PDB file of C-alpha atoms in Angstrom:
ATOM      1  CA  MET A   1      27.178 -53.005  -8.808  1.00  0.00           C
ATOM      2  CA  ASP A   2      26.707 -56.396 -10.433  1.00  0.00           C
ATOM      3  CA  LYS A   3      23.404 -58.195 -10.701  1.00  0.00           C
ATOM      4  CA  GLN A   4      24.200 -60.377  -7.709  1.00  0.00           C
ATOM      5  CA  HIS A   5      24.373 -57.228  -5.550  1.00  0.00           C
ATOM      6  CA  GLN A   6      21.393 -55.364  -6.963  1.00  0.00           C
ATOM      7  CA  THR A   7      19.614 -53.178  -4.448  1.00  0.00           C
ATOM      8  CA  GLU A   8      16.416 -54.866  -3.354  1.00  0.00           C
ATOM      9  CA  THR A   9      13.292 -53.192  -4.714  1.00  0.00           C
ATOM     10  CA  SER A  10       9.589 -54.006  -4.955  1.00  0.00           C
ATOM     11  CA  MET A  11       6.939 -52.684  -7.311  1.00  0.00           C
ATOM     12  CA  TRP A  12       3.570 -51.646  -5.924  1.00  0.00           C
ATOM     13  CA  GLU A  13       0.324 -50.397  -7.398  1.00  0.00           C
ATOM     14  CA  ASP A  14       0.476 -47.339  -9.688  1.00  0.00           C
ATOM     15  CA  GLY A  15       4.159 -47.926 -10.422  1.00  0.00           C
ATOM     16  CA  TRP A  16       5.420 -47.161  -6.902  1.00  0.00           C
ATOM     17  CA  ILE A  17       8.970 -48.392  -6.337  1.00  0.00           C
ATOM     18  CA  GLN A  18      10.018 -49.434  -2.831  1.00  0.00           C
ATOM     19  CA  VAL A  19      13.799 -49.051  -2.587  1.00  0.00           C
ATOM     20  CA  LYS A  20      15.622 -50.695   0.315  1.00  0.00           C
ATOM     21  CA  VAL A  21      18.433 -48.186   0.791  1.00  0.00           C
ATOM     22  CA  PRO A  22      21.344 -49.799   2.707  1.00  0.00           C
ATOM     23  CA  LEU A  23      22.282 -48.631   6.214  1.00  0.00           C
ATOM     24  CA  PRO A  24      25.561 -49.245   8.089  1.00  0.00           C
ATOM     25  CA  PHE A  25      23.878 -50.370  11.316  1.00  0.00           C
ATOM     26  CA  SER A  26      21.575 -53.072  12.633  1.00  0.00           C
ATOM     27  CA  LEU A  27      18.402 -51.990  10.812  1.00  0.00           C
ATOM     28  CA  ARG A  28      20.307 -52.811   7.570  1.00  0.00           C
ATOM     29  CA  TRP A  29      18.068 -50.766   5.273  1.00  0.00           C
ATOM     30  CA  VAL A  30      15.517 -47.962   5.193  1.00  0.00           C
ATOM     31  CA  ASN A  31      12.591 -47.770   2.800  1.00  0.00           C
ATOM     32  CA  SER A  32      12.476 -45.024   0.248  1.00  0.00           C
ATOM     33  CA  TYR A  33       9.462 -44.818  -2.018  1.00  0.00           C
ATOM     34  CA  VAL A  34       9.617 -43.488  -5.585  1.00  0.00           C
ATOM     35  CA  LEU A  35       6.213 -42.346  -6.815  1.00  0.00           C
ATOM     36  CA  PRO A  36       5.609 -41.545 -10.499  1.00  0.00           C
ATOM     37  CA  GLU A  37       4.299 -38.104 -11.452  1.00  0.00           C
ATOM     38  CA  GLN A  38       3.136 -36.860 -14.862  1.00  0.00           C
ATOM     39  CA  ASP A  39       6.566 -35.394 -15.554  1.00  0.00           C
ATOM     40  CA  GLY A  40       8.906 -37.216 -13.181  1.00  0.00           C
ATOM     41  CA  TYR A  41       9.015 -38.658  -9.674  1.00  0.00           C
ATOM     42  CA  THR A  42       8.491 -37.851  -6.011  1.00  0.00           C
ATOM     43  CA  VAL A  43      10.996 -39.456  -3.644  1.00  0.00           C
ATOM     44  CA  ILE A  44      10.018 -40.199  -0.034  1.00  0.00           C
ATOM     45  CA  ASP A  45      12.873 -40.442   2.542  1.00  0.00           C
ATOM     46  CA  PRO A  46      15.956 -41.016   0.350  1.00  0.00           C
ATOM     47  CA  GLY A  47      18.147 -42.518   3.103  1.00  0.00           C
ATOM     48  CA  LEU A  48      21.523 -41.898   4.776  1.00  0.00           C
ATOM     49  CA  HIS A  49      24.357 -40.244   2.831  1.00  0.00           C
ATOM     50  CA  THR A  50      26.900 -43.031   2.479  1.00  0.00           C
ATOM     51  CA  GLU A  51      28.875 -44.182  -0.546  1.00  0.00           C
ATOM     52  CA  GLU A  52      26.975 -47.467  -0.450  1.00  0.00           C
ATOM     53  CA  ALA A  53      23.603 -45.690  -0.482  1.00  0.00           C
ATOM     54  CA  VAL A  54      24.624 -43.427  -3.390  1.00  0.00           C
ATOM     55  CA  ALA A  55      25.826 -46.472  -5.341  1.00  0.00           C
ATOM     56  CA  ALA A  56      22.521 -48.220  -4.595  1.00  0.00           C
ATOM     57  CA  TRP A  57      20.554 -45.249  -5.913  1.00  0.00           C
ATOM     58  CA  ASP A  58      22.719 -45.039  -9.042  1.00  0.00           C
ATOM     59  CA  GLU A  59      22.028 -48.706  -9.722  1.00  0.00           C
ATOM     60  CA  VAL A  60      18.282 -48.357  -9.082  1.00  0.00           C
ATOM     61  CA  MET A  61      17.981 -45.281 -11.300  1.00  0.00           C
ATOM     62  CA  SER A  62      19.844 -47.020 -14.110  1.00  0.00           C
ATOM     63  CA  ARG A  63      17.684 -50.119 -13.779  1.00  0.00           C
ATOM     64  CA  PHE A  64      14.380 -48.229 -13.804  1.00  0.00           C
ATOM     65  CA  GLY A  65      15.383 -45.618 -16.356  1.00  0.00           C
ATOM     66  CA  PHE A  66      15.300 -42.338 -14.474  1.00  0.00           C
ATOM     67  CA  GLY A  67      17.859 -39.913 -13.065  1.00  0.00           C
ATOM     68  CA  TYR A  68      18.232 -37.120 -10.582  1.00  0.00           C
ATOM     69  CA  GLY A  69      16.924 -34.656 -13.180  1.00  0.00           C
ATOM     70  CA  ASP A  70      13.591 -36.511 -13.153  1.00  0.00           C
ATOM     71  CA  ILE A  71      13.028 -35.937  -9.409  1.00  0.00           C
ATOM     72  CA  ARG A  72      10.384 -33.251  -8.894  1.00  0.00           C
ATOM     73  CA  GLN A  73      10.177 -33.222  -5.103  1.00  0.00           C
ATOM     74  CA  ILE A  74      11.677 -34.888  -2.034  1.00  0.00           C
ATOM     75  CA  VAL A  75       9.261 -35.481   0.844  1.00  0.00           C
ATOM     76  CA  LEU A  76      10.510 -36.380   4.326  1.00  0.00           C
ATOM     77  CA  THR A  77       8.375 -38.122   6.921  1.00  0.00           C
ATOM     78  CA  HIS A  78      10.793 -36.995   9.648  1.00  0.00           C
ATOM     79  CA  GLN A  79      14.298 -35.779  10.401  1.00  0.00           C
ATOM     80  CA  HIS A  80      16.243 -38.798  11.616  1.00  0.00           C
ATOM     81  CA  PRO A  81      19.462 -39.254   9.617  1.00  0.00           C
ATOM     82  CA  ASP A  82      18.534 -42.562   7.975  1.00  0.00           C
ATOM     83  CA  HIS A  83      15.592 -40.746   6.338  1.00  0.00           C
ATOM     84  CA  TYR A  84      16.949 -37.193   6.023  1.00  0.00           C
ATOM     85  CA  GLY A  85      20.623 -37.748   5.275  1.00  0.00           C
ATOM     86  CA  LEU A  86      20.537 -37.859   1.469  1.00  0.00           C
ATOM     87  CA  ALA A  87      17.945 -35.080   1.061  1.00  0.00           C
ATOM     88  CA  GLY A  88      20.517 -32.324   0.489  1.00  0.00           C
ATOM     89  CA  TYR A  89      22.544 -34.469  -1.911  1.00  0.00           C
ATOM     90  CA  PHE A  90      19.402 -35.285  -3.903  1.00  0.00           C
ATOM     91  CA  GLN A  91      18.412 -31.616  -3.914  1.00  0.00           C
ATOM     92  CA  LYS A  92      21.839 -30.572  -5.156  1.00  0.00           C
ATOM     93  CA  ARG A  93      21.701 -33.127  -7.993  1.00  0.00           C
ATOM     94  CA  SER A  94      18.056 -32.542  -8.947  1.00  0.00           C
ATOM     95  CA  GLY A  95      17.175 -28.974  -7.972  1.00  0.00           C
ATOM     96  CA  ALA A  96      13.992 -30.362  -6.403  1.00  0.00           C
ATOM     97  CA  PRO A  97      12.397 -28.868  -3.275  1.00  0.00           C
ATOM     98  CA  VAL A  98      12.679 -30.752   0.016  1.00  0.00           C
ATOM     99  CA  TYR A  99       9.557 -30.802   2.190  1.00  0.00           C
ATOM    100  CA  LEU A 100       9.754 -31.209   5.981  1.00  0.00           C
ATOM    101  CA  THR A 101       8.023 -29.687   9.016  1.00  0.00           C
ATOM    102  CA  ALA A 102       9.548 -26.702  10.808  1.00  0.00           C
ATOM    103  CA  GLN A 103       9.789 -28.643  14.089  1.00  0.00           C
ATOM    104  CA  ALA A 104      11.674 -31.473  12.412  1.00  0.00           C
ATOM    105  CA  HIS A 105      13.992 -29.062  10.620  1.00  0.00           C
ATOM    106  CA  ALA A 106      14.775 -27.272  13.897  1.00  0.00           C
ATOM    107  CA  TYR A 107      16.023 -30.603  15.305  1.00  0.00           C
ATOM    108  CA  THR A 108      18.425 -31.044  12.382  1.00  0.00           C
ATOM    109  CA  GLN A 109      19.933 -27.611  13.015  1.00  0.00           C
ATOM    110  CA  ARG A 110      20.241 -28.159  16.771  1.00  0.00           C
ATOM    111  CA  MET A 111      21.919 -31.509  16.132  1.00  0.00           C
ATOM    112  CA  TRP A 112      24.026 -30.983  12.984  1.00  0.00           C
ATOM    113  CA  GLY A 113      23.825 -27.287  12.148  1.00  0.00           C
ATOM    114  CA  GLU A 114      26.623 -24.795  12.697  1.00  0.00           C
ATOM    115  CA  GLY A 115      26.913 -24.231  16.441  1.00  0.00           C
ATOM    116  CA  GLY A 116      24.448 -27.042  17.174  1.00  0.00           C
ATOM    117  CA  THR A 117      24.308 -27.955  20.859  1.00  0.00           C
ATOM    118  CA  LEU A 118      21.900 -30.882  21.019  1.00  0.00           C
ATOM    119  CA  ALA A 119      24.515 -33.661  21.177  1.00  0.00           C
ATOM    120  CA  GLY A 120      26.088 -32.037  24.231  1.00  0.00           C
ATOM    121  CA  GLU A 121      22.704 -31.382  25.839  1.00  0.00           C
ATOM    122  CA  LEU A 122      21.731 -35.016  25.414  1.00  0.00           C
ATOM    123  CA  ALA A 123      25.023 -36.223  26.912  1.00  0.00           C
ATOM    124  CA  ALA A 124      24.528 -33.878  29.890  1.00  0.00           C
ATOM    125  CA  LEU A 125      20.987 -35.180  30.420  1.00  0.00           C
ATOM    126  CA  PHE A 126      22.228 -38.765  30.478  1.00  0.00           C
ATOM    127  CA  ARG A 127      24.925 -37.889  33.020  1.00  0.00           C
ATOM    128  CA  GLU A 128      22.265 -36.329  35.264  1.00  0.00           C
ATOM    129  CA  HIS A 129      20.461 -39.681  35.196  1.00  0.00           C
ATOM    130  CA  GLY A 130      23.466 -41.749  36.221  1.00  0.00           C
ATOM    131  CA  MET A 131      25.248 -42.658  33.000  1.00  0.00           C
ATOM    132  CA  PRO A 132      29.045 -42.730  33.437  1.00  0.00           C
ATOM    133  CA  ALA A 133      30.877 -39.836  31.787  1.00  0.00           C
ATOM    134  CA  GLU A 134      32.925 -42.072  29.475  1.00  0.00           C
ATOM    135  CA  LEU A 135      29.729 -43.499  27.995  1.00  0.00           C
ATOM    136  CA  THR A 136      28.094 -40.097  27.497  1.00  0.00           C
ATOM    137  CA  HIS A 137      31.299 -38.952  25.775  1.00  0.00           C
ATOM    138  CA  SER A 138      31.136 -41.897  23.355  1.00  0.00           C
ATOM    139  CA  ILE A 139      27.468 -41.082  22.624  1.00  0.00           C
ATOM    140  CA  GLU A 140      28.336 -37.449  21.925  1.00  0.00           C
ATOM    141  CA  GLN A 141      31.126 -38.538  19.558  1.00  0.00           C
ATOM    142  CA  ASN A 142      28.748 -40.944  17.812  1.00  0.00           C
ATOM    143  CA  LEU A 143      26.216 -38.164  17.241  1.00  0.00           C
ATOM    144  CA  GLU A 144      28.923 -35.884  15.864  1.00  0.00           C
ATOM    145  CA  SER A 145      29.980 -38.654  13.459  1.00  0.00           C
ATOM    146  CA  PHE A 146      26.652 -38.334  11.657  1.00  0.00           C
ATOM    147  CA  LYS A 147      27.402 -34.838  10.319  1.00  0.00           C
ATOM    148  CA  PRO A 148      28.988 -36.031   7.056  1.00  0.00           C
ATOM    149  CA  LEU A 149      26.144 -38.550   6.681  1.00  0.00           C
ATOM    150  CA  VAL A 150      23.562 -35.735   6.544  1.00  0.00           C
ATOM    151  CA  SER A 151      25.628 -33.338   4.431  1.00  0.00           C
ATOM    152  CA  PRO A 152      25.063 -31.288   2.416  1.00  0.00           C
ATOM    153  CA  GLN A 153      21.974 -30.269   4.345  1.00  0.00           C
ATOM    154  CA  PRO A 154      18.977 -29.249   2.226  1.00  0.00           C
ATOM    155  CA  GLN A 155      17.155 -25.983   1.862  1.00  0.00           C
ATOM    156  CA  VAL A 156      13.772 -26.952   3.315  1.00  0.00           C
ATOM    157  CA  THR A 157      10.269 -25.898   2.332  1.00  0.00           C
ATOM    158  CA  TYR A 158       8.018 -26.239   5.363  1.00  0.00           C
ATOM    159  CA  ILE A 159       4.874 -28.322   5.479  1.00  0.00           C
ATOM    160  CA  GLN A 160       2.724 -28.947   8.546  1.00  0.00           C
ATOM    161  CA  ALA A 161       0.115 -31.257  10.004  1.00  0.00           C
ATOM    162  CA  GLY A 162      -3.416 -30.356   8.966  1.00  0.00           C
ATOM    163  CA  GLN A 163      -2.424 -29.509   5.409  1.00  0.00           C
ATOM    164  CA  THR A 164      -3.059 -31.582   2.319  1.00  0.00           C
ATOM    165  CA  MET A 165      -0.450 -32.316  -0.321  1.00  0.00           C
ATOM    166  CA  ALA A 166      -0.623 -33.869  -3.780  1.00  0.00           C
ATOM    167  CA  PHE A 167       1.937 -36.354  -5.048  1.00  0.00           C
ATOM    168  CA  GLY A 168       1.905 -39.740  -6.748  1.00  0.00           C
ATOM    169  CA  GLY A 169      -1.451 -38.863  -8.335  1.00  0.00           C
ATOM    170  CA  LEU A 170      -3.153 -38.793  -4.912  1.00  0.00           C
ATOM    171  CA  GLU A 171      -4.229 -36.237  -2.330  1.00  0.00           C
ATOM    172  CA  TRP A 172      -2.652 -36.770   1.089  1.00  0.00           C
ATOM    173  CA  SER A 173      -3.678 -35.560   4.514  1.00  0.00           C
ATOM    174  CA  LEU A 174      -0.691 -34.636   6.684  1.00  0.00           C
ATOM    175  CA  ILE A 175      -1.170 -36.052  10.183  1.00  0.00           C
ATOM    176  CA  ASP A 176       0.950 -35.088  13.188  1.00  0.00           C
ATOM    177  CA  ALA A 177       2.860 -38.157  14.414  1.00  0.00           C
ATOM    178  CA  PRO A 178       4.764 -37.250  17.610  1.00  0.00           C
ATOM    179  CA  GLY A 179       6.650 -39.479  20.019  1.00  0.00           C
ATOM    180  CA  HIS A 180       9.294 -41.039  17.789  1.00  0.00           C
ATOM    181  CA  ALA A 181      10.312 -37.692  16.301  1.00  0.00           C
ATOM    182  CA  ARG A 182       8.892 -34.241  17.035  1.00  0.00           C
ATOM    183  CA  GLY A 183       7.400 -32.828  13.855  1.00  0.00           C
ATOM    184  CA  ALA A 184       7.055 -36.214  12.133  1.00  0.00           C
ATOM    185  CA  LEU A 185       4.163 -36.748   9.745  1.00  0.00           C
ATOM    186  CA  VAL A 186       2.035 -39.620   8.532  1.00  0.00           C
ATOM    187  CA  PHE A 187       0.695 -39.106   5.000  1.00  0.00           C
ATOM    188  CA  TYR A 188      -2.802 -40.569   4.620  1.00  0.00           C
ATOM    189  CA  ASN A 189      -4.990 -40.984   1.548  1.00  0.00           C
ATOM    190  CA  ALA A 190      -8.596 -41.471   2.631  1.00  0.00           C
ATOM    191  CA  GLY A 191      -9.865 -42.693  -0.733  1.00  0.00           C
ATOM    192  CA  ARG A 192      -7.501 -45.652  -0.900  1.00  0.00           C
ATOM    193  CA  LYS A 193      -7.011 -45.909   2.883  1.00  0.00           C
ATOM    194  CA  ILE A 194      -3.258 -46.087   2.500  1.00  0.00           C
ATOM    195  CA  ALA A 195      -0.602 -44.418   4.636  1.00  0.00           C
ATOM    196  CA  LEU A 196       3.034 -43.500   4.312  1.00  0.00           C
ATOM    197  CA  CYS A 197       3.800 -43.848   7.998  1.00  0.00           C
ATOM    198  CA  GLY A 198       7.561 -43.402   8.329  1.00  0.00           C
ATOM    199  CA  ASP A 199       8.722 -44.953  11.590  1.00  0.00           C
ATOM    200  CA  GLN A 200       5.549 -44.266  13.562  1.00  0.00           C
ATOM    201  CA  VAL A 201       4.042 -47.712  12.955  1.00  0.00           C
ATOM    202  CA  MET A 202       6.145 -50.614  11.661  1.00  0.00           C
ATOM    203  CA  PRO A 203       5.651 -54.377  11.551  1.00  0.00           C
ATOM    204  CA  ARG A 204       7.662 -56.533  13.954  1.00  0.00           C
ATOM    205  CA  ILE A 205       9.783 -53.714  15.410  1.00  0.00           C
ATOM    206  CA  THR A 206       8.888 -50.882  17.766  1.00  0.00           C
ATOM    207  CA  PRO A 207       9.904 -47.300  17.008  1.00  0.00           C
ATOM    208  CA  ASN A 208      12.192 -45.682  19.523  1.00  0.00           C
ATOM    209  CA  VAL A 209      10.440 -43.149  21.785  1.00  0.00           C
ATOM    210  CA  SER A 210      13.026 -40.789  23.231  1.00  0.00           C
ATOM    211  CA  VAL A 211      13.329 -37.841  25.548  1.00  0.00           C
ATOM    212  CA  VAL A 212      15.049 -35.003  23.656  1.00  0.00           C
ATOM    213  CA  PRO A 213      16.160 -31.941  25.636  1.00  0.00           C
ATOM    214  CA  GLY A 214      14.086 -28.875  24.813  1.00  0.00           C
ATOM    215  CA  GLU A 215      11.360 -30.821  23.007  1.00  0.00           C
ATOM    216  CA  ASP A 216       8.318 -32.852  24.113  1.00  0.00           C
ATOM    217  CA  ALA A 217       8.238 -33.179  27.906  1.00  0.00           C
ATOM    218  CA  ASP A 218       6.157 -36.380  27.721  1.00  0.00           C
ATOM    219  CA  PRO A 219       6.978 -38.097  24.412  1.00  0.00           C
ATOM    220  CA  LEU A 220       5.552 -41.491  25.358  1.00  0.00           C
ATOM    221  CA  ALA A 221       2.133 -39.974  26.096  1.00  0.00           C
ATOM    222  CA  SER A 222       2.289 -38.159  22.761  1.00  0.00           C
ATOM    223  CA  PHE A 223       3.167 -41.399  21.007  1.00  0.00           C
ATOM    224  CA  MET A 224       0.357 -43.365  22.666  1.00  0.00           C
ATOM    225  CA  ASP A 225      -2.180 -40.646  21.809  1.00  0.00           C
ATOM    226  CA  SER A 226      -0.933 -40.624  18.231  1.00  0.00           C
ATOM    227  CA  LEU A 227      -1.378 -44.379  17.924  1.00  0.00           C
ATOM    228  CA  ALA A 228      -4.974 -44.132  19.152  1.00  0.00           C
ATOM    229  CA  GLY A 229      -5.736 -41.517  16.506  1.00  0.00           C
ATOM    230  CA  LEU A 230      -4.048 -43.464  13.724  1.00  0.00           C
ATOM    231  CA  GLU A 231      -5.868 -46.656  14.677  1.00  0.00           C
ATOM    232  CA  SER A 232      -9.205 -44.967  13.957  1.00  0.00           C
ATOM    233  CA  LEU A 233      -8.284 -44.156  10.334  1.00  0.00           C
ATOM    234  CA  GLY A 234      -9.010 -47.646   9.040  1.00  0.00           C
ATOM    235  CA  VAL A 235      -5.738 -47.892   7.092  1.00  0.00           C
ATOM    236  CA  LYS A 236      -5.774 -50.922   4.781  1.00  0.00           C
ATOM    237  CA  LEU A 237      -2.155 -50.798   3.603  1.00  0.00           C
ATOM    238  CA  ALA A 238       0.736 -49.028   5.318  1.00  0.00           C
ATOM    239  CA  PHE A 239       4.118 -48.159   3.822  1.00  0.00           C
ATOM    240  CA  PRO A 240       6.620 -47.962   6.728  1.00  0.00           C
ATOM    241  CA  GLY A 241      10.153 -46.636   6.974  1.00  0.00           C
ATOM    242  CA  HIS A 242      11.540 -50.072   7.887  1.00  0.00           C
ATOM    243  CA  ARG A 243      10.437 -53.616   7.103  1.00  0.00           C
ATOM    244  CA  ASP A 244       7.871 -54.199   4.353  1.00  0.00           C
ATOM    245  CA  PRO A 245       4.469 -52.643   3.618  1.00  0.00           C
ATOM    246  CA  PHE A 246       1.773 -54.336   5.661  1.00  0.00           C
ATOM    247  CA  ASP A 247      -1.933 -54.663   6.370  1.00  0.00           C
ATOM    248  CA  GLY A 248      -3.427 -55.113   9.840  1.00  0.00           C
ATOM    249  CA  PHE A 249      -2.508 -51.519  10.688  1.00  0.00           C
ATOM    250  CA  ALA A 250      -5.045 -51.063  13.505  1.00  0.00           C
ATOM    251  CA  LYS A 251      -3.956 -54.327  15.105  1.00  0.00           C
ATOM    252  CA  ARG A 252      -0.344 -53.198  14.965  1.00  0.00           C
ATOM    253  CA  THR A 253      -1.069 -49.842  16.613  1.00  0.00           C
ATOM    254  CA  ALA A 254      -2.799 -51.692  19.465  1.00  0.00           C
ATOM    255  CA  GLU A 255       0.197 -54.035  19.821  1.00  0.00           C
ATOM    256  CA  LEU A 256       2.551 -51.076  20.090  1.00  0.00           C
ATOM    257  CA  ARG A 257       0.473 -49.500  22.853  1.00  0.00           C
ATOM    258  CA  GLN A 258       0.377 -52.821  24.712  1.00  0.00           C
ATOM    259  CA  HIS A 259       4.160 -53.163  24.392  1.00  0.00           C
ATOM    260  CA  HIS A 260       4.685 -49.844  26.172  1.00  0.00           C
ATOM    261  CA  GLU A 261       2.043 -50.590  28.787  1.00  0.00           C
ATOM    262  CA  ARG A 262       3.910 -53.797  29.671  1.00  0.00           C
ATOM    263  CA  ARG A 263       7.202 -51.938  29.910  1.00  0.00           C
ATOM    264  CA  LEU A 264       5.644 -49.270  32.141  1.00  0.00           C
ATOM    265  CA  ALA A 265       4.258 -51.957  34.443  1.00  0.00           C
ATOM    266  CA  GLN A 266       7.631 -53.704  34.605  1.00  0.00           C
ATOM    267  CA  MET A 267       9.431 -50.455  35.380  1.00  0.00           C
ATOM    268  CA  LEU A 268       6.929 -49.554  38.070  1.00  0.00           C
ATOM    269  CA  GLU A 269       7.513 -52.941  39.685  1.00  0.00           C
ATOM    270  CA  GLN A 270      11.277 -52.424  39.635  1.00  0.00           C
ATOM    271  CA  LEU A 271      10.915 -49.038  41.318  1.00  0.00           C
ATOM    272  CA  TYR A 272       9.847 -50.552  44.624  1.00  0.00           C
ATOM    273  CA  GLU A 273      13.591 -50.060  45.102  1.00  0.00           C
ATOM    274  CA  PRO A 274      15.157 -46.720  44.101  1.00  0.00           C
ATOM    275  CA  HIS A 275      17.049 -46.609  40.805  1.00  0.00           C
ATOM    276  CA  ASN A 276      18.486 -43.967  38.562  1.00  0.00           C
ATOM    277  CA  GLY A 277      17.708 -43.900  34.870  1.00  0.00           C
ATOM    278  CA  PHE A 278      20.921 -45.581  33.770  1.00  0.00           C
ATOM    279  CA  GLU A 279      20.419 -48.479  36.188  1.00  0.00           C
ATOM    280  CA  LEU A 280      16.923 -49.022  34.800  1.00  0.00           C
ATOM    281  CA  CYS A 281      18.226 -48.760  31.249  1.00  0.00           C
ATOM    282  CA  GLU A 282      20.651 -51.618  31.901  1.00  0.00           C
ATOM    283  CA  LEU A 283      17.976 -53.651  33.672  1.00  0.00           C
ATOM    284  CA  HIS A 284      15.786 -53.427  30.554  1.00  0.00           C
ATOM    285  CA  PHE A 285      18.322 -53.447  27.718  1.00  0.00           C
ATOM    286  CA  GLY A 286      21.428 -55.093  29.188  1.00  0.00           C
ATOM    287  CA  GLU A 287      25.020 -54.060  29.853  1.00  0.00           C
ATOM    288  CA  ARG A 288      26.124 -55.192  26.379  1.00  0.00           C
ATOM    289  CA  LEU A 289      25.038 -51.810  24.966  1.00  0.00           C
ATOM    290  CA  ARG A 290      27.971 -50.136  26.716  1.00  0.00           C
ATOM    291  CA  THR A 291      30.046 -51.032  23.642  1.00  0.00           C
ATOM    292  CA  ASN A 292      27.437 -49.689  21.171  1.00  0.00           C
ATOM    293  CA  PRO A 293      26.921 -45.939  21.715  1.00  0.00           C
ATOM    294  CA  HIS A 294      24.387 -45.711  18.873  1.00  0.00           C
ATOM    295  CA  ASN A 295      22.010 -48.221  20.451  1.00  0.00           C
ATOM    296  CA  LEU A 296      22.822 -47.144  24.006  1.00  0.00           C
ATOM    297  CA  ARG A 297      21.563 -43.649  23.207  1.00  0.00           C
ATOM    298  CA  PHE A 298      18.243 -45.044  21.996  1.00  0.00           C
ATOM    299  CA  ALA A 299      17.906 -47.295  25.033  1.00  0.00           C
ATOM    300  CA  MET A 300      18.692 -44.557  27.557  1.00  0.00           C
ATOM    301  CA  ALA A 301      16.443 -41.957  25.941  1.00  0.00           C
ATOM    302  CA  GLU A 302      13.582 -44.453  25.773  1.00  0.00           C
ATOM    303  CA  THR A 303      14.070 -45.425  29.424  1.00  0.00           C
ATOM    304  CA  LEU A 304      13.763 -41.752  30.348  1.00  0.00           C
ATOM    305  CA  ALA A 305      10.597 -41.428  28.240  1.00  0.00           C
ATOM    306  CA  HIS A 306       8.989 -44.158  30.360  1.00  0.00           C
ATOM    307  CA  LEU A 307      10.220 -42.611  33.609  1.00  0.00           C
ATOM    308  CA  TYR A 308       8.898 -39.176  32.641  1.00  0.00           C
ATOM    309  CA  TYR A 309       5.537 -40.749  31.777  1.00  0.00           C
ATOM    310  CA  LEU A 310       5.255 -42.453  35.176  1.00  0.00           C
ATOM    311  CA  GLU A 311       6.446 -39.352  37.022  1.00  0.00           C
ATOM    312  CA  LYS A 312       3.907 -37.080  35.342  1.00  0.00           C
ATOM    313  CA  ARG A 313       1.133 -39.426  36.416  1.00  0.00           C
ATOM    314  CA  GLY A 314       2.254 -39.260  40.032  1.00  0.00           C
ATOM    315  CA  VAL A 315       3.063 -42.933  40.532  1.00  0.00           C
ATOM    316  CA  ILE A 316       6.809 -42.409  40.914  1.00  0.00           C
ATOM    317  CA  ALA A 317       8.833 -39.499  42.274  1.00  0.00           C
ATOM    318  CA  ARG A 318      12.389 -38.317  41.770  1.00  0.00           C
ATOM    319  CA  SER A 319      14.931 -37.218  44.326  1.00  0.00           C
ATOM    320  CA  GLU A 320      17.875 -35.159  43.132  1.00  0.00           C
ATOM    321  CA  SER A 321      21.365 -34.990  44.530  1.00  0.00           C
ATOM    322  CA  GLU A 322      24.370 -33.085  43.254  1.00  0.00           C
ATOM    323  CA  ASN A 323      25.413 -35.971  41.014  1.00  0.00           C
ATOM    324  CA  ASP A 324      22.331 -38.067  40.342  1.00  0.00           C
ATOM    325  CA  ILE A 325      18.549 -38.297  39.924  1.00  0.00           C
ATOM    326  CA  VAL A 326      16.940 -41.315  41.563  1.00  0.00           C
ATOM    327  CA  TYR A 327      13.349 -42.532  41.113  1.00  0.00           C
ATOM    328  CA  ARG A 328      11.213 -44.538  43.492  1.00  0.00           C
ATOM    329  CA  ARG A 329       7.598 -45.645  43.569  1.00  0.00           C
ATOM    330  CA  VAL A 330       5.241 -43.366  45.500  1.00  0.00           C
TER     331      VAL A 330
END
């Protein structure tokens, strides 16, 4: 990798390295953070397992003078493939433990483990809510295509919300951060008022909030409650999974809540006439996503999260037929 194509990095206080690990889809890159320890480094969210990402890491390690043998631990904010995918590869090269919550790890096994059924369950859910079978099939194939991008899968050491953990010379409180991913964590240091917040709070973009079969029955409510709790922490500097570290954390959490409140109000207005979930998905996100199964999955699952939220609060009701579920305003 020549100098012209160096992986973008930034240096932060205490020698932290922000590495923009390349991604093969519209987000373009995911943040990994390399934190110095007395005898090596902690790596946060190493990225997706692609040849381009491995080459980027090789270049970064060469530039900054460390190698896989210097990695002491790998800490994952959550289980989505752009954060989790390289964890097993890094573990194999370094021998370092990989830390993740049990709930998040269970998702990885349901989705990509031997005999995993989650891709099929998600496709079936979308069909129940009106998505044409050919589109659910393309989504299922897209999910299956991620298996090599998360392989080898790591041996995981479980951590959980409510614990504290030491890395990067600081003590971190582990805070439950549901909604975007069940079992996700925000790592918060009260002394410095800094947070490693994964995808829970990001500048300029909104994290996807999805219905996942067999998990949280009301993920949008969980996400909104999480934002309210995070807002009260008084975070001064946040290190997100995408885009750049930012201040104004409390303001951003309020903006995210307002974004979803506007979408809920818009959806409620549209449900003066009955619609199924897929019809509402296309009203909000457009028909162009039919050719992009990756983004269509996010859009459909987020549409259902909003519908479930409204239904649980009694302002809309569903009617079920043999082939469809239709919602209308009460």
